[in-house]
mmCIF file of C-alpha atoms in Angstrom:
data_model
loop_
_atom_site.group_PDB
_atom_site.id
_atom_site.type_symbol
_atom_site.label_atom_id
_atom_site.label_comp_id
_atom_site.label_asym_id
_atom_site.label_seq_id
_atom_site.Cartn_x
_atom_site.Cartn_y
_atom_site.Cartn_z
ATOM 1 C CA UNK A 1 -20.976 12.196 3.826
ATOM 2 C CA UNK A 2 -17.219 11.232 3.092
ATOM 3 C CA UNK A 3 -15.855 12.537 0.133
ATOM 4 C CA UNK A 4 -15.191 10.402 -3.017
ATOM 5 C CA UNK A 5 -12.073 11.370 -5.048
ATOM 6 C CA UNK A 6 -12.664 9.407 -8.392
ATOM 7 C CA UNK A 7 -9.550 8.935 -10.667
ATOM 8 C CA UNK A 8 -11.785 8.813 -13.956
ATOM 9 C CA UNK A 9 -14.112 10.087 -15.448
ATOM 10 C CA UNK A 10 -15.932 6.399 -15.759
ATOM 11 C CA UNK A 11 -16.156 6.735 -11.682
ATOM 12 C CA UNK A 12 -17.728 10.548 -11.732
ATOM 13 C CA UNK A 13 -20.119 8.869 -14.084
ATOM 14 C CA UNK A 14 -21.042 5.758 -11.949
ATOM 15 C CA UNK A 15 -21.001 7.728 -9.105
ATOM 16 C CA UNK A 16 -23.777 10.488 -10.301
ATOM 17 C CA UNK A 17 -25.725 8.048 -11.811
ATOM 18 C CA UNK A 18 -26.180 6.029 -8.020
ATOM 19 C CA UNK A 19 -26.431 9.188 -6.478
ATOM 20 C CA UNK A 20 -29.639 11.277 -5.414
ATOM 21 C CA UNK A 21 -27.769 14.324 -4.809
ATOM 22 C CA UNK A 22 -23.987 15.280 -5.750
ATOM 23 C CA UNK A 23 -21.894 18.144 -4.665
ATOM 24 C CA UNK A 24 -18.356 18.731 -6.146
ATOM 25 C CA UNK A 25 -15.321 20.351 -4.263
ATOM 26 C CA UNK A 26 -11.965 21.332 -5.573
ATOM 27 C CA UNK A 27 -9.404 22.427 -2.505
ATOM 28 C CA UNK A 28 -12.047 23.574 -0.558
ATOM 29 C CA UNK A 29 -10.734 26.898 -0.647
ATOM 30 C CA UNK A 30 -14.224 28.950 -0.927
ATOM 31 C CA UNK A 31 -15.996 27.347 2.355
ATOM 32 C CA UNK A 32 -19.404 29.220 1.938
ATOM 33 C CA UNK A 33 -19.941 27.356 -1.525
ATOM 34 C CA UNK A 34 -19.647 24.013 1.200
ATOM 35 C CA UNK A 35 -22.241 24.671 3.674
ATOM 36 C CA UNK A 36 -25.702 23.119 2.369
ATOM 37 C CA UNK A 37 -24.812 19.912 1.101
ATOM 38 C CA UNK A 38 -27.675 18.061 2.676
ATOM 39 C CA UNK A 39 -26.448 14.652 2.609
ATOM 40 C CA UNK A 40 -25.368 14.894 -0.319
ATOM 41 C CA UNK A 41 -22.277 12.389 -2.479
ATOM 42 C CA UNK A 42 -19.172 14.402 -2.064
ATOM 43 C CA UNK A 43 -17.096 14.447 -5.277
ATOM 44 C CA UNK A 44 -13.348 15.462 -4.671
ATOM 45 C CA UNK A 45 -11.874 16.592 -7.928
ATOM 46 C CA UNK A 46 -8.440 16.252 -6.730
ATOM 47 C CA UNK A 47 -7.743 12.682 -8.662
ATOM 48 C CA UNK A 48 -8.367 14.448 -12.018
ATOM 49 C CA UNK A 49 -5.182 17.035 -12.126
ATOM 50 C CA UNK A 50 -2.117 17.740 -14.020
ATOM 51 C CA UNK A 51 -1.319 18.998 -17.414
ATOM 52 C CA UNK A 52 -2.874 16.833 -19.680
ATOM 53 C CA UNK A 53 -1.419 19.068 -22.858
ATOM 54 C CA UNK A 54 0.648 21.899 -23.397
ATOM 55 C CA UNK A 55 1.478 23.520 -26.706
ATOM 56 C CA UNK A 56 3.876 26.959 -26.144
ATOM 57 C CA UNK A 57 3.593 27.696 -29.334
ATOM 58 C CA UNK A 58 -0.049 27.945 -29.865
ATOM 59 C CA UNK A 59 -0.783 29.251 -26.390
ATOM 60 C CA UNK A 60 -3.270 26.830 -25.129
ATOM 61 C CA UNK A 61 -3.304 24.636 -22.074
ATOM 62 C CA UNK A 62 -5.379 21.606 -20.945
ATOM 63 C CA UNK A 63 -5.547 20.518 -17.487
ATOM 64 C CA UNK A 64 -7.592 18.333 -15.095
ATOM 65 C CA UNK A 65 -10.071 20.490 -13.384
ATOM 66 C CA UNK A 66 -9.004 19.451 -9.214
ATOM 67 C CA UNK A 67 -5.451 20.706 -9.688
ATOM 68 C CA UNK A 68 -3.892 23.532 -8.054
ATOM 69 C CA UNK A 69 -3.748 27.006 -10.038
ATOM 70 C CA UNK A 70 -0.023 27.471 -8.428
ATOM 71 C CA UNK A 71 0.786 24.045 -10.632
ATOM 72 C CA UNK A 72 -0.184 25.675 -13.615
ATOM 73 C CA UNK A 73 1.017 29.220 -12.955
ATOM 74 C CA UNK A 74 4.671 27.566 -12.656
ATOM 75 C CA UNK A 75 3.960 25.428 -15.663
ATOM 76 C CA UNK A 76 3.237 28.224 -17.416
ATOM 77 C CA UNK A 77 5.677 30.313 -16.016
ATOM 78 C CA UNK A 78 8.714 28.125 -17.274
ATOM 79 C CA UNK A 79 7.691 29.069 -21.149
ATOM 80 C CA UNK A 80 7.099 33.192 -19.755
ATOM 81 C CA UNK A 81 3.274 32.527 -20.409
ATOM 82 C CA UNK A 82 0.502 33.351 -17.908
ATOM 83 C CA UNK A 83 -3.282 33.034 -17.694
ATOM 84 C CA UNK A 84 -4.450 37.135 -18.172
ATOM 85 C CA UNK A 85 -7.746 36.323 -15.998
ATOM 86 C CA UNK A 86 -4.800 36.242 -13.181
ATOM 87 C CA UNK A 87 -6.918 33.498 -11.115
ATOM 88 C CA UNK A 88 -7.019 34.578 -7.027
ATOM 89 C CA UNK A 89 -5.935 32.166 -4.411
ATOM 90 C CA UNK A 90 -3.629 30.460 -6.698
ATOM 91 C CA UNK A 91 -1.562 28.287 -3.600
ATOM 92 C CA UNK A 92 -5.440 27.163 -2.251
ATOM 93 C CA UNK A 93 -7.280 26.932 -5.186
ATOM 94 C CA UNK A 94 -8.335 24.510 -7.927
ATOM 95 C CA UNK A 95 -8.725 25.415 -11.269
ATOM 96 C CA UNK A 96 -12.397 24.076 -11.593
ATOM 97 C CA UNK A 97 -13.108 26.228 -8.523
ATOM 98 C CA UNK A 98 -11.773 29.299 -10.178
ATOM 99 C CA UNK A 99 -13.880 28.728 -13.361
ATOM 100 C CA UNK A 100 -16.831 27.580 -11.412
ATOM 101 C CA UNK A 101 -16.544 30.638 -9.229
ATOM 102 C CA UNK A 102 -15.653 33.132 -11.747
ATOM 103 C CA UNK A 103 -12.564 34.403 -10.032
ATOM 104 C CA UNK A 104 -10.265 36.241 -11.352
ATOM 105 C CA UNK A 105 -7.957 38.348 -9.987
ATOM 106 C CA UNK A 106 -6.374 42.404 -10.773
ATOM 107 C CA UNK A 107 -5.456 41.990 -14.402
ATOM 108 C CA UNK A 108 -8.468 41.403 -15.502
ATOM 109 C CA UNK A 109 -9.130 45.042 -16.030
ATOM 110 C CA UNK A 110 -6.650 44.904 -18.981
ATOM 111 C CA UNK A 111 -7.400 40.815 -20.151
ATOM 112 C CA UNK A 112 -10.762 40.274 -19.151
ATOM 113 C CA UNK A 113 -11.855 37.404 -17.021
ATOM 114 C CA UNK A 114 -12.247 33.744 -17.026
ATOM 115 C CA UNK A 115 -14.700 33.041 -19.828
ATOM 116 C CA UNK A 116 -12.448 35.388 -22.377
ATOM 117 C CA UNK A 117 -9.873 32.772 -21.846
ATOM 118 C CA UNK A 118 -11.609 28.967 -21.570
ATOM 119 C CA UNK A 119 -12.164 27.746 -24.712
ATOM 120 C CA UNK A 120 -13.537 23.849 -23.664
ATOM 121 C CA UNK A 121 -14.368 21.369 -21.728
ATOM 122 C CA UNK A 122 -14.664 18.093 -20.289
ATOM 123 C CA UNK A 123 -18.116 17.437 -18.649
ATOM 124 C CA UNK A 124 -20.214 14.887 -16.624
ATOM 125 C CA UNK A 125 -23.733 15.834 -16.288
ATOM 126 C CA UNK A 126 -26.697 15.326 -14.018
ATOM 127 C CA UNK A 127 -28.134 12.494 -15.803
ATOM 128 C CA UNK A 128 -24.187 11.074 -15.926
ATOM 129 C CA UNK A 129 -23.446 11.925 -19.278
ATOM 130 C CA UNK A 130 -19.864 12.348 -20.188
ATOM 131 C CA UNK A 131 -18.916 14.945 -23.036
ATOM 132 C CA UNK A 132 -17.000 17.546 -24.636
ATOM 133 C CA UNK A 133 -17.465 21.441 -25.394
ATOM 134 C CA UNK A 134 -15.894 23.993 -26.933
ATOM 135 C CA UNK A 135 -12.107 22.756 -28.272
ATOM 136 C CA UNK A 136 -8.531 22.933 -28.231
ATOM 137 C CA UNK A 137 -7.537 25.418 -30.211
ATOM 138 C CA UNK A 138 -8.530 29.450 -30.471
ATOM 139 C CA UNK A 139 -10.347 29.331 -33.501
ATOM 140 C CA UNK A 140 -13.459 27.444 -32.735
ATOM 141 C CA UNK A 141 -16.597 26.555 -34.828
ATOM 142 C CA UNK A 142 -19.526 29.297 -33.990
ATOM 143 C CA UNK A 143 -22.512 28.703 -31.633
ATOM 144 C CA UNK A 144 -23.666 28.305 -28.356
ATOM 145 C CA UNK A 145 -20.330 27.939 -26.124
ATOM 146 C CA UNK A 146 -21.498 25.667 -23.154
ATOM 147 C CA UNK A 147 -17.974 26.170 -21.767
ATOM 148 C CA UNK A 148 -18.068 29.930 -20.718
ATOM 149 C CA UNK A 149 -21.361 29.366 -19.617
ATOM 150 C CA UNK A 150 -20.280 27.591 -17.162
ATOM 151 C CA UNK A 151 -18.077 30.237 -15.581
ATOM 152 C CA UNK A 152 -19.803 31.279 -12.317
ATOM 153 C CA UNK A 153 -22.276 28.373 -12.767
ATOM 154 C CA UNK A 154 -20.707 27.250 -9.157
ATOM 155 C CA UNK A 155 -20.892 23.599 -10.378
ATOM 156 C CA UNK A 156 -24.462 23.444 -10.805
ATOM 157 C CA UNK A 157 -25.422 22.396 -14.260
ATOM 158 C CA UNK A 158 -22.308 20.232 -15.024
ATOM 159 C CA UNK A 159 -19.309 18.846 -12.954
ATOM 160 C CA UNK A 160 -15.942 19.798 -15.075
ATOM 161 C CA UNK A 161 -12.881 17.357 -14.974
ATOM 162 C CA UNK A 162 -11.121 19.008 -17.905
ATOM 163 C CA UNK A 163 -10.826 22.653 -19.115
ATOM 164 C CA UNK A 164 -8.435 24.225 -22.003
ATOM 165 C CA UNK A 165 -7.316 27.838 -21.765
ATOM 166 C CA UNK A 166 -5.562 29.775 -24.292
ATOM 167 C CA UNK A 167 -2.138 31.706 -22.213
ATOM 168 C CA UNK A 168 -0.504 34.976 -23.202
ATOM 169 C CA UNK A 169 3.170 35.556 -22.568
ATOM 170 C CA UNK A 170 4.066 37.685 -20.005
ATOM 171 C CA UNK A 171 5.374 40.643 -18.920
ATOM 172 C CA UNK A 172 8.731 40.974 -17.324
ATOM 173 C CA UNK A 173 8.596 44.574 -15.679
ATOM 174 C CA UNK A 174 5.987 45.959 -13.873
ATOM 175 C CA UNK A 175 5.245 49.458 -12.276
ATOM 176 C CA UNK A 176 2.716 50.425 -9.823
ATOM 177 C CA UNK A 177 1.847 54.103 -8.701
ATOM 178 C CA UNK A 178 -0.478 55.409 -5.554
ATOM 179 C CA UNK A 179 -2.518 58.099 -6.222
ATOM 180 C CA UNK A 180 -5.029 59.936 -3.861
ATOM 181 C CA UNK A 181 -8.044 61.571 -3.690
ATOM 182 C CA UNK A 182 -9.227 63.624 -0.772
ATOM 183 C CA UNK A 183 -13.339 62.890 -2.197
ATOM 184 C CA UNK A 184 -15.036 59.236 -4.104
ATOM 185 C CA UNK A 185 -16.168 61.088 -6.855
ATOM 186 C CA UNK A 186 -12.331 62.233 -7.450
ATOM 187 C CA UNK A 187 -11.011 59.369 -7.320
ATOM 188 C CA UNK A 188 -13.904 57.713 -9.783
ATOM 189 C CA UNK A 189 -13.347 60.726 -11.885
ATOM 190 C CA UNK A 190 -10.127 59.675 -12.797
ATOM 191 C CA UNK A 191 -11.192 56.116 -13.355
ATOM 192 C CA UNK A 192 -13.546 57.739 -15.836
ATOM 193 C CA UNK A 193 -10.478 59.141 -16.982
ATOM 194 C CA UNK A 194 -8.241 56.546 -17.597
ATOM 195 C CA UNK A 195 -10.838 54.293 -19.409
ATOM 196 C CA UNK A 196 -11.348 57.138 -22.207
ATOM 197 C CA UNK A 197 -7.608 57.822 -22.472
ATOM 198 C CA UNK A 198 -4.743 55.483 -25.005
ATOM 199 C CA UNK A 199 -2.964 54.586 -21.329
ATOM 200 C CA UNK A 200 -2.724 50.631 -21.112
ATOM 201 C CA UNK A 201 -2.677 49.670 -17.789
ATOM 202 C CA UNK A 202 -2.490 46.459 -16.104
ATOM 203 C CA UNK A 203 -4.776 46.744 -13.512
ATOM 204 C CA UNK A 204 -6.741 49.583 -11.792
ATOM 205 C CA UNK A 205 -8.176 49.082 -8.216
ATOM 206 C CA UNK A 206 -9.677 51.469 -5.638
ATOM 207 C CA UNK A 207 -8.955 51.106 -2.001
ATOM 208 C CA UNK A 208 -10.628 53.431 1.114
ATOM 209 C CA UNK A 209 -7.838 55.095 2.504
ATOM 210 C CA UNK A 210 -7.549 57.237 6.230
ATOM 211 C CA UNK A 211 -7.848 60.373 4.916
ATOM 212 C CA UNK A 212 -10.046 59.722 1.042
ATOM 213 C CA UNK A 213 -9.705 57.228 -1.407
ATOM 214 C CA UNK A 214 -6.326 55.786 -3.350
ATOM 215 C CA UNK A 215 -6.234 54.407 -7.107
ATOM 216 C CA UNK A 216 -3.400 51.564 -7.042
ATOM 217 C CA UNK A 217 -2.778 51.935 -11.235
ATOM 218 C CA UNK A 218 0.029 49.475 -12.441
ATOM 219 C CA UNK A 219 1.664 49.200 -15.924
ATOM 220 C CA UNK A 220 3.587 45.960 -17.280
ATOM 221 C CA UNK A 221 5.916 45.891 -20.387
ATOM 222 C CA UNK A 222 9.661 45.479 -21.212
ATOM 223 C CA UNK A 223 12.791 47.623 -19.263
ATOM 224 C CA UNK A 224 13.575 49.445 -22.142
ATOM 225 C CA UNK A 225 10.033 51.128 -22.558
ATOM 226 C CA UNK A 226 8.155 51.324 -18.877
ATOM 227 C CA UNK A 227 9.804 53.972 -17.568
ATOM 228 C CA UNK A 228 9.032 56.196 -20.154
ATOM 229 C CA UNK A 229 5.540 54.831 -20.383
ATOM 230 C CA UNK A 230 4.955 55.221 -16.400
ATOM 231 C CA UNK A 231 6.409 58.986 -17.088
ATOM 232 C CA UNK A 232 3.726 59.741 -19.027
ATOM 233 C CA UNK A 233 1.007 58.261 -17.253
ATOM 234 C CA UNK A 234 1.707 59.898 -13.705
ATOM 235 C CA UNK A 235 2.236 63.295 -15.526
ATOM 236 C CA UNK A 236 -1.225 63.200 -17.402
ATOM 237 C CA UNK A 237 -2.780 62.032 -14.131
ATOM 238 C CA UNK A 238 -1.507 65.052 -12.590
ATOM 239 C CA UNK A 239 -2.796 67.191 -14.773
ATOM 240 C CA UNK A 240 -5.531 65.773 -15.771
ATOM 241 C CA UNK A 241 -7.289 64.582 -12.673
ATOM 242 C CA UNK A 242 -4.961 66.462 -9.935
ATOM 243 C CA UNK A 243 -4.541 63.581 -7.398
ATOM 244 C CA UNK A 244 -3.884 64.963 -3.471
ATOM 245 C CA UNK A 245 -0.345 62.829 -4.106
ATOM 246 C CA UNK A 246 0.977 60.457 -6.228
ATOM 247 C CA UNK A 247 3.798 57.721 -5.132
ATOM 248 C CA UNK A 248 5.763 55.054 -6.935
ATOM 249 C CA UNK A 249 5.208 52.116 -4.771
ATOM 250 C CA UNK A 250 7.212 48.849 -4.173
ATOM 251 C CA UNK A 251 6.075 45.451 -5.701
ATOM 252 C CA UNK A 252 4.807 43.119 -3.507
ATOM 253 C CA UNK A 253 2.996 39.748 -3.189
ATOM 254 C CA UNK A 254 -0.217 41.408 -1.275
ATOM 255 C CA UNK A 255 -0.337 44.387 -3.392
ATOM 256 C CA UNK A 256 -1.958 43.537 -5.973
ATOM 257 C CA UNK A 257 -4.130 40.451 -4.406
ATOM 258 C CA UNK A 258 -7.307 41.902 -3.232
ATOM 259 C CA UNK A 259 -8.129 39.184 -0.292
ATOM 260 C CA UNK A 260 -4.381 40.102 1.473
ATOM 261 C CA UNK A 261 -6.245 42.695 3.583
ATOM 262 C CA UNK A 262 -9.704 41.717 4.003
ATOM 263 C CA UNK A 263 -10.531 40.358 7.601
ATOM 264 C CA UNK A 264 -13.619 39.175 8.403
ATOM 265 C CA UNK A 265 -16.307 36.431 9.155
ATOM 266 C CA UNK A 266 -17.576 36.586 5.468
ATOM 267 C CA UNK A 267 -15.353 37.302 2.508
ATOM 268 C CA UNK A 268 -18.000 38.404 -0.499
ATOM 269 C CA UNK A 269 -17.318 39.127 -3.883
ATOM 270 C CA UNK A 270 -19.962 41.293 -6.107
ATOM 271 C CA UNK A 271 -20.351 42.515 -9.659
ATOM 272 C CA UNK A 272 -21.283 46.445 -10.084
ATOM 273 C CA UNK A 273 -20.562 49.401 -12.291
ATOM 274 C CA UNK A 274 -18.146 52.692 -10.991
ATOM 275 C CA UNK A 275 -21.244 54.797 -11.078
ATOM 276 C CA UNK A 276 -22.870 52.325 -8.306
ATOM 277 C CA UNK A 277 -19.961 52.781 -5.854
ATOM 278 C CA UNK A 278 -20.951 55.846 -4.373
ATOM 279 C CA UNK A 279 -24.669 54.592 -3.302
ATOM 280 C CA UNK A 280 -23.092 51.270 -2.355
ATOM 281 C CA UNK A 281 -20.283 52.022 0.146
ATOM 282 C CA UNK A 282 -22.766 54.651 1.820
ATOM 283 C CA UNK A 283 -24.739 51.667 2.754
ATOM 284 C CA UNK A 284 -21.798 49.081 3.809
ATOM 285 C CA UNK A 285 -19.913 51.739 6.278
ATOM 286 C CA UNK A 286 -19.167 48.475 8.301
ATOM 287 C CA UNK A 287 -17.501 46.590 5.774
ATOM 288 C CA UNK A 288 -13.997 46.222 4.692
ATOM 289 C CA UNK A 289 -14.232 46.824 1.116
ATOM 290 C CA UNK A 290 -11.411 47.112 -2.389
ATOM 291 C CA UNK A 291 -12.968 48.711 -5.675
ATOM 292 C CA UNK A 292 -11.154 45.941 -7.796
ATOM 293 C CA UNK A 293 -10.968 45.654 -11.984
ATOM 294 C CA UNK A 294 -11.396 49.605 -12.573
ATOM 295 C CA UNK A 295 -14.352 49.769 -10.094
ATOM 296 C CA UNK A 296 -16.535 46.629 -11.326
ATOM 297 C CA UNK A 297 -16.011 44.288 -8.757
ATOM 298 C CA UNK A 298 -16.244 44.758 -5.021
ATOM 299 C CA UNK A 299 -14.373 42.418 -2.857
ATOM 300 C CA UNK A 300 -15.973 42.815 0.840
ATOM 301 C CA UNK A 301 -15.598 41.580 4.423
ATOM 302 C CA UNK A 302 -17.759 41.663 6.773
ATOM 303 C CA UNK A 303 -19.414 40.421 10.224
ATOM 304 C CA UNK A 304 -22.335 41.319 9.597
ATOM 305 C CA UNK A 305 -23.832 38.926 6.064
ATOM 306 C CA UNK A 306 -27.112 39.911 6.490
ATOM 307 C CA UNK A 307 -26.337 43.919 6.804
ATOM 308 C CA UNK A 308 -24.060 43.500 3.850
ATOM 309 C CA UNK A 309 -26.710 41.188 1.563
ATOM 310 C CA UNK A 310 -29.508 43.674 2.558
ATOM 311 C CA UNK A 311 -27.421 46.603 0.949
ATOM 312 C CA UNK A 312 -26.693 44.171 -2.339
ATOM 313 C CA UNK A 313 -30.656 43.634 -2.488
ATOM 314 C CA UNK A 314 -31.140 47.914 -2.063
ATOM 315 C CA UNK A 315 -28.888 48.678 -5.118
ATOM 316 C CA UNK A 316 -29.916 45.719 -7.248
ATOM 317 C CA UNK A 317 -27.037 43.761 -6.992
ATOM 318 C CA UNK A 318 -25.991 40.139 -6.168
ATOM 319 C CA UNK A 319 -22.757 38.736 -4.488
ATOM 320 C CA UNK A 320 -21.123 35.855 -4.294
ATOM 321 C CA UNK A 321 -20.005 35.068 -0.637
ATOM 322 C CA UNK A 322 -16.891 32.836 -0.841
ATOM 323 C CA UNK A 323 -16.239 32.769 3.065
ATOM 324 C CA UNK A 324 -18.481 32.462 5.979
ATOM 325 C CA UNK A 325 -21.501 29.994 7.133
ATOM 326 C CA UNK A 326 -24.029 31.036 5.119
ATOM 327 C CA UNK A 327 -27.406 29.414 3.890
ATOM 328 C CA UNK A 328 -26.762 30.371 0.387
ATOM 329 C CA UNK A 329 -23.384 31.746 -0.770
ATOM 330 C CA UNK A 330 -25.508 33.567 -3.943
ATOM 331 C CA UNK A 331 -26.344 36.856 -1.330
ATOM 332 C CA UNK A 332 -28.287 39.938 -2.513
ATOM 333 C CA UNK A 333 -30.894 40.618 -5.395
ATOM 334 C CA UNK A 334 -32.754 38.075 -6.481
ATOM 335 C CA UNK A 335 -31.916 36.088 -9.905
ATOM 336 C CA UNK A 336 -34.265 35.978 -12.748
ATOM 337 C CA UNK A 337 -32.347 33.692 -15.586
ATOM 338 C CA UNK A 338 -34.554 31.901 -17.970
ATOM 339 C CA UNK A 339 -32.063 30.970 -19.836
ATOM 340 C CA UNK A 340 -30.292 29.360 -16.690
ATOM 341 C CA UNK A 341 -32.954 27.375 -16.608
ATOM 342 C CA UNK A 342 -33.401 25.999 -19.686
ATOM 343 C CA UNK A 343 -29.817 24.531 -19.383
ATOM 344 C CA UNK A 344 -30.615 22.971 -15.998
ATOM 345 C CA UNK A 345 -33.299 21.443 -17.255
ATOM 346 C CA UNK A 346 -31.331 19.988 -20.249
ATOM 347 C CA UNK A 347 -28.414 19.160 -18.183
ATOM 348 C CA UNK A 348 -29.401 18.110 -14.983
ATOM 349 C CA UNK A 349 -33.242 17.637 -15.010
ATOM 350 C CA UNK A 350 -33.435 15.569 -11.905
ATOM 351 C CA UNK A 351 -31.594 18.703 -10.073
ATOM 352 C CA UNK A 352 -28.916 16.289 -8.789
ATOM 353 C CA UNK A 353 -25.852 18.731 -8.806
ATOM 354 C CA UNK A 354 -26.067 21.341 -5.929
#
């Protein structure tokens, strides 16, 4: 069905109302979330974009959920502010698609992710119902926050057309170090390491290497105080957890970005703990993989979905497969969520939004 890029929220609301079925895209970025529409209305978020508000001084943001995340990240940029959940695919994706996809990038091992940072909304429901959750501002009345629940709800209780974030300002210098492990429980011994130790890093992320496994640890601050800082930090990580080698490394746009590297028919993204790694990558020899956020997210790549979803399902995990032609881009152990539930039925009873 051709896609409908409404310009109001009025026309979201007409068009869910005459619709049996409705399926929302941002950029498109994520094709396995596109595969089973079914017929379904097409609603292109890209009419409802821009920066609807901006206050510098009280850190928060408001923006219309089809624009780009590159727009904002230069909006933000030119007051030296920045979104911590460090959204991926900023020059591809949409901001709703980040939120409803729950995709944040490397510095969320220091910030946290998406839903630490959304504080409301702008909704149309199933039944057509336009509202707002959550607020403007960081304090907030208490209670059920509809808003971060709908991080990773991949668009399928309510369709989003506004969201407010609160910003941080930024860091101007930044510092990344290499350091390698000849063995995986090494390398997740330091991890274990550097979570129970006063070091503030700004992201942590575990990569397969040739010859073991390498910890890419970076550090962010001001000129006058990171070189000391990054001093300290390589020297207790050599004695304390007596990496193979350690080497300062050159700043780079692919880095720090998990996807740069990752060829493959299906691009997958999964939740897990550092003590699940080892179990996991036995089972996924085949796969491309990155340890990303300290070891609690795996970004994989793969041929082979159904190798890689059977190995999700053996460890009790789910992923969330963002590339590839897939029947359902939720791969891997099952989902049990009552509470999901109830809010589907309260939002979208007639199960119009998929």
């Amino acid at each position: 069905m051709t896609a409908r890029a409404p310009g109001s929220i009025a026309e979201i609301q007409s068009l869910v109302q005459n619709s049996d079925r409705v399926h929302v895209v941002g950029k498109g970025s994520k094709t396995a979330l596109h595969n089973q529409t079914d017929g379904a209305a097409i609603v292109d978020l890209s009419g409802m974009s821009g920066i609807l508000e901006y206050q510098p001084s009280e850190y928060t943001v408001t923006v219309g959920a089809g624009g780009l995340v590159r727009d904002l990240e230069a909006a933000l940029k030119q007051h030296g502010q920045y979104l911590p959940c460090d959204p991926l695919l900023p020059g591809a994706a949409s901001i709703g698609g980040t939120v409803a996809c729950n995709l944040a990038g490397p510095r969320r091992f220091r910030y946290g992710g998406v839903r630490d940072f959304i504080l409301g909304a702008q909704l149309v429901d199933g039944m057509g119902r336009a509202f707002r959750v959550g607020g403007k501002v960081v304090k907030n009345a208490a209670g059920f926050d509809l808003s971060k629940f709908l991080v990773g709800s991949l668009g399928r209780y309510a369709i989003m057309t506004e969201l407010t974030f609160k910003v941080f300002p930024d860091a101007p210098c930044f510092r990344s170090l290499r350091f390698n492990y000849e063995r995986l429980d090494d390398a997740l011994s330091a991890i274990f390491f550097i979570n129970q130790s006063a070091y503030e890093l700004d992201a942590l992320d575990l990569i397969p290497a040739a010859d073991g496994w390498s910890l890419l640890a970076r550090l962010a601050g001001f000129q006058e105080s990171l070189p000391q800082r990054v001093e300290r930090f390589a020297a207790g990580m050599e004695r304390d957890t007596a990496p193979s080698d350690i080497a300062t490394l050159a700043e780079s746009p692919n880095l720090w970005d998990p996807l740069a590297e990752l060829s493959g028919e299906f691009l997958v993204k999964a939740a897990l703990a550092p003590k699940q790694i080892p179990a996991f990558d036995r089972m996924i020899a085949g796969a491309r993989r990155r340890y990303g956020v300290g070891g609690n997210i795996a970004w994989l790549a793969t041929d082979d979905v159904e190798a890689l979803a059977a190995a999700l399902r053996n460890c009790g995990l789910r992923g969330l497969c963002l590339r590839g032609a897939v029947h359902s881009a939720v791969i891997g152990a099952p989902a049990d969520d009552a509470l999901a539930q109830r809010v589907k039925q309260v939002l979208d009873p007639e199960h119009k939004l998929v």
